[in-house]
PDB file of N, CA, C and O in Angstrom:
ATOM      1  N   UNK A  21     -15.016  -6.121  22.416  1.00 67.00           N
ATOM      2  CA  UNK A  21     -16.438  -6.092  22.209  1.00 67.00           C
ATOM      3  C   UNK A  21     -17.047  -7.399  22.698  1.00 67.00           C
ATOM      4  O   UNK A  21     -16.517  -8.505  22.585  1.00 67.00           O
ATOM      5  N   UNK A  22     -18.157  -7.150  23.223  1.00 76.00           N
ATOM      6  CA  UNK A  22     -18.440  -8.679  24.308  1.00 76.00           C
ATOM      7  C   UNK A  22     -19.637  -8.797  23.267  1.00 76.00           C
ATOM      8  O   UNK A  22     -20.496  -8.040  22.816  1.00 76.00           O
ATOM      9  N   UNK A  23     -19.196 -10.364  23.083  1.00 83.00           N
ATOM     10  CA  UNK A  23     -20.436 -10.920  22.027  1.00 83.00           C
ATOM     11  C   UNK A  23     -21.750 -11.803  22.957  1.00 83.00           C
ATOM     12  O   UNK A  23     -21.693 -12.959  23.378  1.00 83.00           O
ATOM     13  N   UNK A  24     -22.649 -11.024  23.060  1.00 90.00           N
ATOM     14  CA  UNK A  24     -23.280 -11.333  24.002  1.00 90.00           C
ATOM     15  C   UNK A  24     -24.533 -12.883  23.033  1.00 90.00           C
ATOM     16  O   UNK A  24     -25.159 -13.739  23.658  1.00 90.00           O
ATOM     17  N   UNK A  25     -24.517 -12.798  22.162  1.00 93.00           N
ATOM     18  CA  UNK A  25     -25.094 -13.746  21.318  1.00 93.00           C
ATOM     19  C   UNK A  25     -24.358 -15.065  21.521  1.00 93.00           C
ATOM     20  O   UNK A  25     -24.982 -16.107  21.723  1.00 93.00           O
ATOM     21  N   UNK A  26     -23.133 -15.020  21.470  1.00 95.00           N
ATOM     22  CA  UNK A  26     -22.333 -16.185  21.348  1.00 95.00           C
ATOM     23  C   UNK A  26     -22.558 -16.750  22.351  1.00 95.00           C
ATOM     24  O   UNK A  26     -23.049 -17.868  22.192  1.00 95.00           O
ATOM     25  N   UNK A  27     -22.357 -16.350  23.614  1.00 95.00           N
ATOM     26  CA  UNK A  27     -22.954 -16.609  25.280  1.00 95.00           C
ATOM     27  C   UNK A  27     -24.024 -17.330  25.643  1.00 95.00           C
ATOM     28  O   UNK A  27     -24.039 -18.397  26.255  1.00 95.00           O
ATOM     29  N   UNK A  28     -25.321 -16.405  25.049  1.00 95.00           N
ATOM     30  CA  UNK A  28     -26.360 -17.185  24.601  1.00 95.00           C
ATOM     31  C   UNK A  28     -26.830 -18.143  23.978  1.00 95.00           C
ATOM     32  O   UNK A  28     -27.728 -18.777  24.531  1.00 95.00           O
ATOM     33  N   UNK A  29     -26.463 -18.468  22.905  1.00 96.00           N
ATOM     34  CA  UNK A  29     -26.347 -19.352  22.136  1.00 96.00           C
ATOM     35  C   UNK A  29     -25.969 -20.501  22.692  1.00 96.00           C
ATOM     36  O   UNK A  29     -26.580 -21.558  22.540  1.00 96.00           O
ATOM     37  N   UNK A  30     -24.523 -20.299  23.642  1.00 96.00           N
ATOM     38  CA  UNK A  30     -24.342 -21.610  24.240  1.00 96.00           C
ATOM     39  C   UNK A  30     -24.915 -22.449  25.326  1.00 96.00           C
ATOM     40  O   UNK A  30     -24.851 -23.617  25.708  1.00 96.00           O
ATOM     41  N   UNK A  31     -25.498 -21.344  25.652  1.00 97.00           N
ATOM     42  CA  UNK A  31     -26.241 -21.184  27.142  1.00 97.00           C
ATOM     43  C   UNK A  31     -27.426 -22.156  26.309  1.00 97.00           C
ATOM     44  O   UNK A  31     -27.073 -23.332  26.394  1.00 97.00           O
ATOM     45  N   UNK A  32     -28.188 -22.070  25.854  1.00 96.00           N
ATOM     46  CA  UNK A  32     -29.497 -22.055  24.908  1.00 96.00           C
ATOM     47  C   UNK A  32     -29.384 -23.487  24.466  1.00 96.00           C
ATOM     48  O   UNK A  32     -30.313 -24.282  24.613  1.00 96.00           O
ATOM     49  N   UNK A  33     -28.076 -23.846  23.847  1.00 97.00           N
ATOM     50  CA  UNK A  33     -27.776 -25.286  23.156  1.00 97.00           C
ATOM     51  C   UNK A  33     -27.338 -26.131  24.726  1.00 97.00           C
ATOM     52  O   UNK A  33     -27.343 -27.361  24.659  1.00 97.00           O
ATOM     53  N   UNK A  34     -27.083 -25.685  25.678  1.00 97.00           N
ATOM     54  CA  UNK A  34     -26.951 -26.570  27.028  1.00 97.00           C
ATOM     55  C   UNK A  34     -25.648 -26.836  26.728  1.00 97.00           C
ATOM     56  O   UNK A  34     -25.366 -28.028  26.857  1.00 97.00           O
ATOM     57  N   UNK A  35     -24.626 -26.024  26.319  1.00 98.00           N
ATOM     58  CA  UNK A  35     -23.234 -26.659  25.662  1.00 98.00           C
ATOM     59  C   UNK A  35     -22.063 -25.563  27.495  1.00 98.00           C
ATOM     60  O   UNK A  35     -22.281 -24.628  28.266  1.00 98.00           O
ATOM     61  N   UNK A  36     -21.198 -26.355  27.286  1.00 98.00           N
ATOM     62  CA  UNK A  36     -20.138 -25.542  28.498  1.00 98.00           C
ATOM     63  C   UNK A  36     -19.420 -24.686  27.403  1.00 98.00           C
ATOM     64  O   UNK A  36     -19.690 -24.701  26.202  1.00 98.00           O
ATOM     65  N   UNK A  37     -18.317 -23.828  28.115  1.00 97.00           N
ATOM     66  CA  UNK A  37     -17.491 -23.178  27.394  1.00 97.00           C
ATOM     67  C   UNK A  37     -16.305 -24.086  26.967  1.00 97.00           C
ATOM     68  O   UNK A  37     -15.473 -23.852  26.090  1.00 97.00           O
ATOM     69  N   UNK A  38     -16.418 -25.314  27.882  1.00 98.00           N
ATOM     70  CA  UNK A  38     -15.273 -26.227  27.583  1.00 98.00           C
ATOM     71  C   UNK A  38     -15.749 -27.311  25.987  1.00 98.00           C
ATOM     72  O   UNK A  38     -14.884 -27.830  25.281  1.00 98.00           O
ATOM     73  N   UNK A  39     -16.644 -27.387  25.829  1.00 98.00           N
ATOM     74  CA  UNK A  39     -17.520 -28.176  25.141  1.00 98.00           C
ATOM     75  C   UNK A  39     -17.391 -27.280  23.266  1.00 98.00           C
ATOM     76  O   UNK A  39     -17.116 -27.890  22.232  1.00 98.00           O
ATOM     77  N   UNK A  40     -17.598 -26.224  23.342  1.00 98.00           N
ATOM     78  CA  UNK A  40     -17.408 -25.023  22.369  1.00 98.00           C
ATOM     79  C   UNK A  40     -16.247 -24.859  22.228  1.00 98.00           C
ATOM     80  O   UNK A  40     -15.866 -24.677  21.072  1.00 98.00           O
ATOM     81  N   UNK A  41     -15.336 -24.857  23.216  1.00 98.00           N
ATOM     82  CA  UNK A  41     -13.984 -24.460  23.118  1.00 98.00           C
ATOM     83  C   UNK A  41     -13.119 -25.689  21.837  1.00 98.00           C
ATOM     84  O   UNK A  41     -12.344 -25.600  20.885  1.00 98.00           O
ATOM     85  N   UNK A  42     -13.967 -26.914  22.694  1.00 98.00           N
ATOM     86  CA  UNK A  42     -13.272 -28.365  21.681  1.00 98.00           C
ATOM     87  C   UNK A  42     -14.108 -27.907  20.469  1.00 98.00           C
ATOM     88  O   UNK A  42     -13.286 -27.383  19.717  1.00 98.00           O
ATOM     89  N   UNK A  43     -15.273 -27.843  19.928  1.00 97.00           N
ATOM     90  CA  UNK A  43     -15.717 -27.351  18.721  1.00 97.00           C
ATOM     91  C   UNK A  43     -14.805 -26.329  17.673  1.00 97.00           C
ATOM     92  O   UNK A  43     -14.778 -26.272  16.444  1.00 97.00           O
ATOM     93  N   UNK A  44     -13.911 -25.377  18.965  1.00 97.00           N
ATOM     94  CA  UNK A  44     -13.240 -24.682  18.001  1.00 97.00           C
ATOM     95  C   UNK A  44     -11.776 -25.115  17.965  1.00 97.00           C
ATOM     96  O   UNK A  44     -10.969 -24.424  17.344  1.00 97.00           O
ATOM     97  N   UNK A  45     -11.455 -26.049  18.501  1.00 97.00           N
ATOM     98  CA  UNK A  45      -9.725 -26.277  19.005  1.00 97.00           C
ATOM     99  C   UNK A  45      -9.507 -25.896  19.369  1.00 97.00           C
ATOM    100  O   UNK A  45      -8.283 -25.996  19.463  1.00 97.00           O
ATOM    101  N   UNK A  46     -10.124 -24.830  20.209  1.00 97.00           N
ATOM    102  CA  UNK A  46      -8.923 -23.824  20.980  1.00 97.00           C
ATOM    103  C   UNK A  46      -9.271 -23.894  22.569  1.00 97.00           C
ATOM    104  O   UNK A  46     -10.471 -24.129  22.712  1.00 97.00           O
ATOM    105  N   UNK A  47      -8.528 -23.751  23.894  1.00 98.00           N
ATOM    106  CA  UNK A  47      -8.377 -24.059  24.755  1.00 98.00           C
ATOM    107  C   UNK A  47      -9.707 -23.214  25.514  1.00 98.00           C
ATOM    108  O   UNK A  47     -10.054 -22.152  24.999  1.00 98.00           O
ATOM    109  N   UNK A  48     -10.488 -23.755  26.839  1.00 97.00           N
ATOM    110  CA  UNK A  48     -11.542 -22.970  27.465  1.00 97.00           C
ATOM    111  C   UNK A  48     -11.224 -21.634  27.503  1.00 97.00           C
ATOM    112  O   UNK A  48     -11.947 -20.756  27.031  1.00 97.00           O
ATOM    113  N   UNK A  49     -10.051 -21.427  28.108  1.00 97.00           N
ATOM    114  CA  UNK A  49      -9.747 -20.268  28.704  1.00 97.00           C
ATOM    115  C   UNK A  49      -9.917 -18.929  27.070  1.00 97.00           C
ATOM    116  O   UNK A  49     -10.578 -17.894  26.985  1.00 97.00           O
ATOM    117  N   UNK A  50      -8.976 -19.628  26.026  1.00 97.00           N
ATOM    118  CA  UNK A  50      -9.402 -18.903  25.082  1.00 97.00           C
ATOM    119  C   UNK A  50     -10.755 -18.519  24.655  1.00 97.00           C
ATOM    120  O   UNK A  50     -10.930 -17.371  24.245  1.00 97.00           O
ATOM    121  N   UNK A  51     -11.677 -19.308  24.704  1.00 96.00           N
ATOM    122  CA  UNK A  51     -12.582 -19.389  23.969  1.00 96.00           C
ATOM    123  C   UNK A  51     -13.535 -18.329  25.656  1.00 96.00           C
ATOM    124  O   UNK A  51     -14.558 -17.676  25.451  1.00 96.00           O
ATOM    125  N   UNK A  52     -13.077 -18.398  26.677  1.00 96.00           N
ATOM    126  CA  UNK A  52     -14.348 -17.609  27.522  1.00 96.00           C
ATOM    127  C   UNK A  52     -13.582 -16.000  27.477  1.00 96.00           C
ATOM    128  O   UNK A  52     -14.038 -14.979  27.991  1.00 96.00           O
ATOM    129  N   UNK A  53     -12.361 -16.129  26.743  1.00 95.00           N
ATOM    130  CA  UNK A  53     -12.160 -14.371  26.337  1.00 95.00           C
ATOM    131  C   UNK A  53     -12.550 -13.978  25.154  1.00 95.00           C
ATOM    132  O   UNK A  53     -12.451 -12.781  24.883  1.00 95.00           O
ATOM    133  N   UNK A  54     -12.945 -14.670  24.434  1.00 95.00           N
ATOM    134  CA  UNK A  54     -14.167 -13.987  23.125  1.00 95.00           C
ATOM    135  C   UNK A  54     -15.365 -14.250  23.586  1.00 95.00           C
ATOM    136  O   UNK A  54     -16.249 -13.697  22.931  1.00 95.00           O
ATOM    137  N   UNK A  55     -15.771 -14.959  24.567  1.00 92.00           N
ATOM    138  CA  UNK A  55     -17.460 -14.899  25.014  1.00 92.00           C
ATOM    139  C   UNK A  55     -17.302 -13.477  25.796  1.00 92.00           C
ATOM    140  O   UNK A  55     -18.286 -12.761  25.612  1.00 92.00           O
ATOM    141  N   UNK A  56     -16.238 -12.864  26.672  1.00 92.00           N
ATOM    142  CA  UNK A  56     -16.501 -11.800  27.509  1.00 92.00           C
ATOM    143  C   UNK A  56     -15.925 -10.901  26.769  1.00 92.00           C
ATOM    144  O   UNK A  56     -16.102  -9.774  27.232  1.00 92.00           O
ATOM    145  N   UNK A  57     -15.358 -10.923  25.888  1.00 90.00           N
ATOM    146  CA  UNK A  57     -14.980  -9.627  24.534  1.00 90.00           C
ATOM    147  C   UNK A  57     -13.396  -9.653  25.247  1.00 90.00           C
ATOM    148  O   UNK A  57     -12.711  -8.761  24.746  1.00 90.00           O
ATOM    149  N   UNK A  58     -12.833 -10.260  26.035  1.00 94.00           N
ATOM    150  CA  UNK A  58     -11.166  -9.044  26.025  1.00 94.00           C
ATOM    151  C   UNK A  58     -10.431  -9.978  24.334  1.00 94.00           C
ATOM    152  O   UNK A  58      -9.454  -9.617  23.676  1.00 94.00           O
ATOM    153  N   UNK A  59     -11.011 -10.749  24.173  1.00 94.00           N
ATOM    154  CA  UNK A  59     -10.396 -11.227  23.087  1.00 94.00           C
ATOM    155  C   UNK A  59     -11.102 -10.900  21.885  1.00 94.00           C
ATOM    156  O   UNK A  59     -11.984 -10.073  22.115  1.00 94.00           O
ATOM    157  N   UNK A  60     -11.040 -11.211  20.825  1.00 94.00           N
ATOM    158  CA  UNK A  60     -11.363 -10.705  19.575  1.00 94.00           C
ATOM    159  C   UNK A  60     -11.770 -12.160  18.872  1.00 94.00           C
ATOM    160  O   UNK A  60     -10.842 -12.928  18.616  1.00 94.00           O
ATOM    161  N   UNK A  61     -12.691 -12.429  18.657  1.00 94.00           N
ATOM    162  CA  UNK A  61     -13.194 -13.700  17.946  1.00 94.00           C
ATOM    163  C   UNK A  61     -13.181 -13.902  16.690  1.00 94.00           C
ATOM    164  O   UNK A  61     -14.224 -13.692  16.071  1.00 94.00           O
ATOM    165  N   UNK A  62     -11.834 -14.425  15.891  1.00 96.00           N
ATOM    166  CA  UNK A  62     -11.449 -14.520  14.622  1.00 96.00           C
ATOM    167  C   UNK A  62     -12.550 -15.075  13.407  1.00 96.00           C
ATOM    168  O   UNK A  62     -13.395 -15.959  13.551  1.00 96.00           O
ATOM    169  N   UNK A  63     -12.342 -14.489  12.511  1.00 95.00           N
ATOM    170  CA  UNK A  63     -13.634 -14.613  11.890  1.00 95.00           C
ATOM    171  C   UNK A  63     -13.847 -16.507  11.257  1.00 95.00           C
ATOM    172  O   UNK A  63     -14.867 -17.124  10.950  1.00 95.00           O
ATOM    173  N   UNK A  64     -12.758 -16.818  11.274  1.00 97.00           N
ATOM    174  CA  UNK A  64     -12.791 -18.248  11.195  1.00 97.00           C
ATOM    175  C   UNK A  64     -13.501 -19.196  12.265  1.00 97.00           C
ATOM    176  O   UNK A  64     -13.805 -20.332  11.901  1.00 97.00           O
ATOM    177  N   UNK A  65     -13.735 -18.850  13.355  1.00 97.00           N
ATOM    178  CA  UNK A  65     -14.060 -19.021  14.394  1.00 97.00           C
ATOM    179  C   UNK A  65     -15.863 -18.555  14.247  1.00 97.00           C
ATOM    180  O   UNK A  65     -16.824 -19.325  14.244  1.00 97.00           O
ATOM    181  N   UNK A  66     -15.864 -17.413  14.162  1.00 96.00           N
ATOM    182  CA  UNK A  66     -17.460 -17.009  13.730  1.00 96.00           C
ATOM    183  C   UNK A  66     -18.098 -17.634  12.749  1.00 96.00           C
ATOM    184  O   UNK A  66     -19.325 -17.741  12.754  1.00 96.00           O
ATOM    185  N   UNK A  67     -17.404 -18.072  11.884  1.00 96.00           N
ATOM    186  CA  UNK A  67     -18.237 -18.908  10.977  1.00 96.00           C
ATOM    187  C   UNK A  67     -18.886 -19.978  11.298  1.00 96.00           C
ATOM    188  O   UNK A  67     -20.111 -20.092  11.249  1.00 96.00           O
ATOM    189  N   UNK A  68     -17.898 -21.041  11.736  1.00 97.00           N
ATOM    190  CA  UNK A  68     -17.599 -21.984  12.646  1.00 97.00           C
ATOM    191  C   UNK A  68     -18.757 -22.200  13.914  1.00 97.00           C
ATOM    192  O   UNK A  68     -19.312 -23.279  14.122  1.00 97.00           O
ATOM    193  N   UNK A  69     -18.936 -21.284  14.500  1.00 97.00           N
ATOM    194  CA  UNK A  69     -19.793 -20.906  15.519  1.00 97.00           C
ATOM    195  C   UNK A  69     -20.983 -20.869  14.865  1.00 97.00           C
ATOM    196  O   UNK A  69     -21.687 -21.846  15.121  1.00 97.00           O
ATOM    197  N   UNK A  70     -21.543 -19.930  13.965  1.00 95.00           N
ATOM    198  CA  UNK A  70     -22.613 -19.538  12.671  1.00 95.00           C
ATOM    199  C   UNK A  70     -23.448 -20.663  12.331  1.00 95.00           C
ATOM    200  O   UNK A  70     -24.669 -20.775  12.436  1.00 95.00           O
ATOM    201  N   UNK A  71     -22.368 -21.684  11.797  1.00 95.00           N
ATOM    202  CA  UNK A  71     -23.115 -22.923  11.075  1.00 95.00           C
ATOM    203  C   UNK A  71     -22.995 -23.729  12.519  1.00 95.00           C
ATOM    204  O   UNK A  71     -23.988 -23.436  13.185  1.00 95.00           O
ATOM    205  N   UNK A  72     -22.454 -24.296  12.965  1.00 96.00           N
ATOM    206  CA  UNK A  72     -23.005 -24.737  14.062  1.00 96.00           C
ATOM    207  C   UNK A  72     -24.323 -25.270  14.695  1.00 96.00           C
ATOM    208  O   UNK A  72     -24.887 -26.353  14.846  1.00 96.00           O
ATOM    209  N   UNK A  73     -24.598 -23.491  15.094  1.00 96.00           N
ATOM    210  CA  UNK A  73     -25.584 -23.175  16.505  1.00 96.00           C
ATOM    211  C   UNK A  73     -27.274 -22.477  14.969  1.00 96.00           C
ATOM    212  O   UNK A  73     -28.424 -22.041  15.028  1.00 96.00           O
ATOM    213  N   UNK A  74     -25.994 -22.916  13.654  1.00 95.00           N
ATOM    214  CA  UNK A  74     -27.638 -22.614  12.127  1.00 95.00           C
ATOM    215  C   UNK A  74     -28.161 -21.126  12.281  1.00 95.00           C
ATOM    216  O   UNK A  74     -29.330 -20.851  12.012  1.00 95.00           O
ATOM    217  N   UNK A  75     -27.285 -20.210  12.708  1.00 95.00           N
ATOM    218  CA  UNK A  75     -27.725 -18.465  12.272  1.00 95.00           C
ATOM    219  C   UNK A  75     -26.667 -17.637  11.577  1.00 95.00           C
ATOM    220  O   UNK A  75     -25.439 -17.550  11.562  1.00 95.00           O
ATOM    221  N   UNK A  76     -27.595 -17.135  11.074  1.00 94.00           N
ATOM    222  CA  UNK A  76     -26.237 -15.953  10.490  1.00 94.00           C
ATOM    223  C   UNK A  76     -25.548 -15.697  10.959  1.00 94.00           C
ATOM    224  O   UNK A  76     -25.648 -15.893  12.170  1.00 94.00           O
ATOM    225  N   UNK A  77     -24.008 -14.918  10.350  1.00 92.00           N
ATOM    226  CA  UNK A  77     -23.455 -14.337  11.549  1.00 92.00           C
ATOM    227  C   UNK A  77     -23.459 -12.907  11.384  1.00 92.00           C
ATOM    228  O   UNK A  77     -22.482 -12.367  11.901  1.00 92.00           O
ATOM    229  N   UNK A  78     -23.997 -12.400  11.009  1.00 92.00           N
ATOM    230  CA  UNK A  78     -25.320 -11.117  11.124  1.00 92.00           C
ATOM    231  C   UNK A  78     -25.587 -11.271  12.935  1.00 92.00           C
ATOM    232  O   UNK A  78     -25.081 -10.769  13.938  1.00 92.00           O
ATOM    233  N   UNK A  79     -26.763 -12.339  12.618  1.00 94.00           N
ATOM    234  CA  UNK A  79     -27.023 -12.386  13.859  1.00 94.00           C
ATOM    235  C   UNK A  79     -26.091 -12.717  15.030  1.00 94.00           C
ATOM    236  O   UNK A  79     -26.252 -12.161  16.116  1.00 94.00           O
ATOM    237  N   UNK A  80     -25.057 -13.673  14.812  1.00 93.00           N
ATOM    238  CA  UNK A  80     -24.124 -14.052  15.848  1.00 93.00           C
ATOM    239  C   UNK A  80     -23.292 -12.823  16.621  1.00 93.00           C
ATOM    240  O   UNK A  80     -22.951 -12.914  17.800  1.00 93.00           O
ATOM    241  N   UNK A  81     -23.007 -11.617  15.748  1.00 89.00           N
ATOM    242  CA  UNK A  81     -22.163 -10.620  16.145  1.00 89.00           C
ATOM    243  C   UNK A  81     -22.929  -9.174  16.828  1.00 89.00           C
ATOM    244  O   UNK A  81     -22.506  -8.167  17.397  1.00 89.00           O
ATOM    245  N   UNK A  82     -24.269  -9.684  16.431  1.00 89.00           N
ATOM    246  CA  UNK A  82     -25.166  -8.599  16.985  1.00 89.00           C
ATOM    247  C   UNK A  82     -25.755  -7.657  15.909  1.00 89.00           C
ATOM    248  O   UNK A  82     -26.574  -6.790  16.211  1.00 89.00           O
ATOM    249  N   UNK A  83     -25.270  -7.870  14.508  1.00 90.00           N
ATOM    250  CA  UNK A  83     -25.216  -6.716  13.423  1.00 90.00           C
ATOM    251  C   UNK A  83     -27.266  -6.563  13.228  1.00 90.00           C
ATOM    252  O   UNK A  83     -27.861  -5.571  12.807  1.00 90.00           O
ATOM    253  N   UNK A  84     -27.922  -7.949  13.718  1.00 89.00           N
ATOM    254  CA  UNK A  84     -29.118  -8.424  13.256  1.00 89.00           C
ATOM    255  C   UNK A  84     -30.012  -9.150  13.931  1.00 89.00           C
ATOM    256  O   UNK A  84     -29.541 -10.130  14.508  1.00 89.00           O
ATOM    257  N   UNK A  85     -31.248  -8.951  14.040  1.00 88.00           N
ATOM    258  CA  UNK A  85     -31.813  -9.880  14.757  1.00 88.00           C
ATOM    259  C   UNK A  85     -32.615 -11.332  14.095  1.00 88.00           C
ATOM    260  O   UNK A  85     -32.948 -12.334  14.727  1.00 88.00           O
ATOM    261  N   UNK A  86     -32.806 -11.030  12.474  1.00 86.00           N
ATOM    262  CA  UNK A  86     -32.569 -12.199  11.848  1.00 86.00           C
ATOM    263  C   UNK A  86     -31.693 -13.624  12.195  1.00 86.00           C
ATOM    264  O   UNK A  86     -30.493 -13.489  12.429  1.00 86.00           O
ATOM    265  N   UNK A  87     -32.050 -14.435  12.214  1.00 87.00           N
ATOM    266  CA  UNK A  87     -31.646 -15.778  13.201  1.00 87.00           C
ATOM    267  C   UNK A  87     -31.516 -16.772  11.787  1.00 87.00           C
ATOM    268  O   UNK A  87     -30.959 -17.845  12.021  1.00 87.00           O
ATOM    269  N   UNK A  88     -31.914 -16.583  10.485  1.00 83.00           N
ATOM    270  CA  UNK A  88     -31.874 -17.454   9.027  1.00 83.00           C
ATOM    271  C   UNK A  88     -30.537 -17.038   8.659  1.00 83.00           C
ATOM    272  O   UNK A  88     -30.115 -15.887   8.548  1.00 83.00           O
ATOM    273  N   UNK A  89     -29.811 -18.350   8.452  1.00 72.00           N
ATOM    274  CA  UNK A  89     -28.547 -17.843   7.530  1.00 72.00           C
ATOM    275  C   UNK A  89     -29.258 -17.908   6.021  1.00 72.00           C
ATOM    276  O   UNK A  89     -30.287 -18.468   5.641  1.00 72.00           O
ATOM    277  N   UNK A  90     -28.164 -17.010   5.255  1.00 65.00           N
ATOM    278  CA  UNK A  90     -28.591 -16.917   3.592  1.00 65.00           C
ATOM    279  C   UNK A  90     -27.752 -17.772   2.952  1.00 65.00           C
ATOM    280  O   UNK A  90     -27.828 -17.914   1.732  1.00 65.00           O
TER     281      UNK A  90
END
């Protein structure tokens, strides 16, 4: 499932995939196969991402277009 929010988001904050990737520890290459979906973006990771970039992750996964975390 291609998380097209997450993409954005980074795009939006002026951040690389290499830049996000160090945010999450995990290597570019990992981190641009959960931006294009063949990978699966662990929910530890979504959180992570969530507080970050300051939206739900409602909104981060697409479930919402609400942008306020609760």
């Amino acid at each position: 499932m291609k998380l097209q929010r997450v993409e954005d988001l980074r795009i939006d904050f002026d951040l690389t995939q290499k830049e996000v990737a160090d945010i999450l520890h995990c290597q570019r290459e990992v981190y641009r196969r959960y931006e294009k979906g063949t990978r699966e973006l662990p929910l530890s990771y979504a959180i992570i991402l969530a507080k970050h970039y300051n939206v739900s992750l409602d909104y981060l996964v697409g479930i919402s277009d609400n942008k306020t975390p609760v």
